[in-house]
Amino acid sequence: MQINYQESKSVIEAKLIMNLGMACRLALMPNLMKCPTVRQRIKELEDYLQYNTCTASFRINYVEYSGQLNDICCMRVNCANKIRVYRTQQQLMPVIHTCNRINDWRNRQLGMQGVNHG
């Protein structure tokens, strides 16, 4: 993720936390720390924390405390800015909603294949 330095720190932190939370929600592995996408999002947040001072709200919610990322996982940041995420409850399958545009595209593709019902 490229960082736009014109954005406020709280907006940047919110985007990084949101990306990590979404990766955790979509991860199918029981141990989130073994998922490659979650590891990548953790690295992005750790890199940000290494070169920037976090906001007070981030520090209150996540540094040395376990803060909720979403309804199935939490995050904790230690004093060395190392991040640990873990599940608070097991998610059976991620819930992904496709938009109507994708469904319309699929229907058009089927129509172009010449599906003939006659």
Coordinates of C-alpha atoms in Angstrom, one line a residue:
M1 CA 0.0 0.0 0.0
Q2 CA 1.4 3.4 -1.0
I3 CA 1.2 6.0 1.6
N4 CA 0.0 9.5 0.7
Y5 CA 1.7 11.9 3.1
Q6 CA -1.1 14.5 2.6
E7 CA -3.5 12.2 4.5
S8 CA -3.8 12.4 8.2
K9 CA -2.2 9.7 10.3
S10 CA -5.6 8.6 11.7
V11 CA -6.9 8.0 8.1
I12 CA -3.7 6.0 7.1
E13 CA -4.0 3.9 10.3
A14 CA -7.7 3.3 9.7
K15 CA -7.0 2.1 6.1
L16 CA -4.2 -0.2 7.3
I17 CA -6.4 -1.6 10.1
M18 CA -9.3 -2.0 7.7
N19 CA -7.2 -3.9 5.2
L20 CA -5.8 -6.2 8.0
G21 CA -9.3 -6.8 9.3
M22 CA -10.6 -7.7 5.9
A23 CA -7.7 -10.1 5.3
C24 CA -8.4 -11.8 8.6
R25 CA -12.1 -12.1 7.8
L26 CA -11.3 -13.8 4.5
A27 CA -8.6 -16.1 5.8
L28 CA -9.7 -19.7 6.0
M29 CA -6.8 -20.9 8.1
P30 CA -7.5 -21.4 11.8
N31 CA -4.2 -19.7 12.7
L32 CA -4.3 -16.2 11.1
M33 CA -0.6 -15.7 11.5
K34 CA 0.1 -18.4 8.9
C35 CA -2.1 -16.8 6.2
P36 CA 0.1 -15.1 3.6
T37 CA -2.3 -12.3 3.0
V38 CA -2.7 -11.6 6.7
R39 CA 1.1 -11.6 7.0
Q40 CA 1.5 -9.1 4.2
R41 CA -1.1 -6.8 5.8
I42 CA 0.7 -7.1 9.1
K43 CA 4.0 -6.2 7.5
E44 CA 2.5 -3.1 5.9
L45 CA 1.2 -2.0 9.3
E46 CA 4.5 -2.8 11.1
D47 CA 6.4 -0.9 8.4
Y48 CA 4.1 2.1 9.0
L49 CA 4.6 1.9 12.8
Q50 CA 8.4 1.6 12.4
Y51 CA 8.7 5.0 10.7
N52 CA 5.7 6.9 12.2
T53 CA 4.4 7.6 15.6
C54 CA 1.0 6.2 16.1
T55 CA -2.0 8.3 17.1
A56 CA -3.3 8.3 20.7
S57 CA -6.4 6.4 19.8
F58 CA -4.4 3.6 18.1
R59 CA -2.1 3.4 21.1
I60 CA -5.0 3.2 23.5
N61 CA -6.8 0.5 21.5
Y62 CA -3.9 -1.7 20.3
V63 CA -0.5 -1.1 22.0
E64 CA -0.1 -3.6 24.8
Y65 CA -3.9 -4.2 24.7
S66 CA -5.9 -6.6 22.6
G67 CA -8.2 -4.5 20.4
Q68 CA -11.1 -5.8 18.3
L69 CA -10.4 -5.7 14.5
N70 CA -13.8 -7.2 13.6
D71 CA -16.3 -9.6 15.2
I72 CA -14.0 -12.7 14.7
C73 CA -10.5 -11.4 15.5
C74 CA -8.4 -9.2 17.6
M75 CA -5.0 -7.5 17.2
R76 CA -2.3 -6.7 19.8
V77 CA 0.8 -4.5 19.2
N78 CA 3.7 -4.9 21.6
C79 CA 6.2 -2.1 22.5
A80 CA 8.6 -3.2 19.7
N81 CA 5.7 -2.7 17.2
K82 CA 5.3 -6.4 16.5
I83 CA 1.8 -7.3 15.7
R84 CA -0.1 -10.4 16.7
V85 CA -3.6 -11.2 15.4
Y86 CA -5.8 -14.1 16.6
R87 CA -9.3 -15.3 16.3
T88 CA -11.9 -14.7 19.0
Q89 CA -14.3 -17.1 17.4
Q90 CA -14.1 -19.6 14.5
Q91 CA -15.6 -18.6 11.2
L92 CA -16.8 -21.5 9.1
M93 CA -16.7 -19.8 5.7
P94 CA -16.1 -16.2 4.7
V95 CA -19.2 -14.4 3.6
I96 CA -18.6 -12.7 0.2
H97 CA -21.4 -11.0 -1.5
T98 CA -21.1 -10.5 -5.3
C99 CA -22.6 -7.4 -6.7
N100 CA -25.2 -7.4 -9.4
R101 CA -22.7 -6.2 -12.0
I102 CA -20.7 -9.4 -11.7
N103 CA -23.9 -11.5 -11.9
D104 CA -25.0 -9.5 -15.0
W105 CA -21.6 -10.1 -16.6
R106 CA -21.8 -13.9 -16.0
N107 CA -25.3 -13.9 -17.5
R108 CA -24.1 -12.1 -20.6
Q109 CA -21.1 -14.5 -20.9
L110 CA -23.6 -17.4 -20.9
G111 CA -25.7 -15.7 -23.5
M112 CA -22.7 -15.1 -25.8
Q113 CA -21.7 -18.8 -25.6
G114 CA -24.9 -19.6 -27.5
V115 CA -26.7 -21.5 -24.9
N116 CA -29.7 -22.8 -26.9
H117 CA -32.7 -24.1 -25.1
G118 CA -35.0 -25.1 -27.9

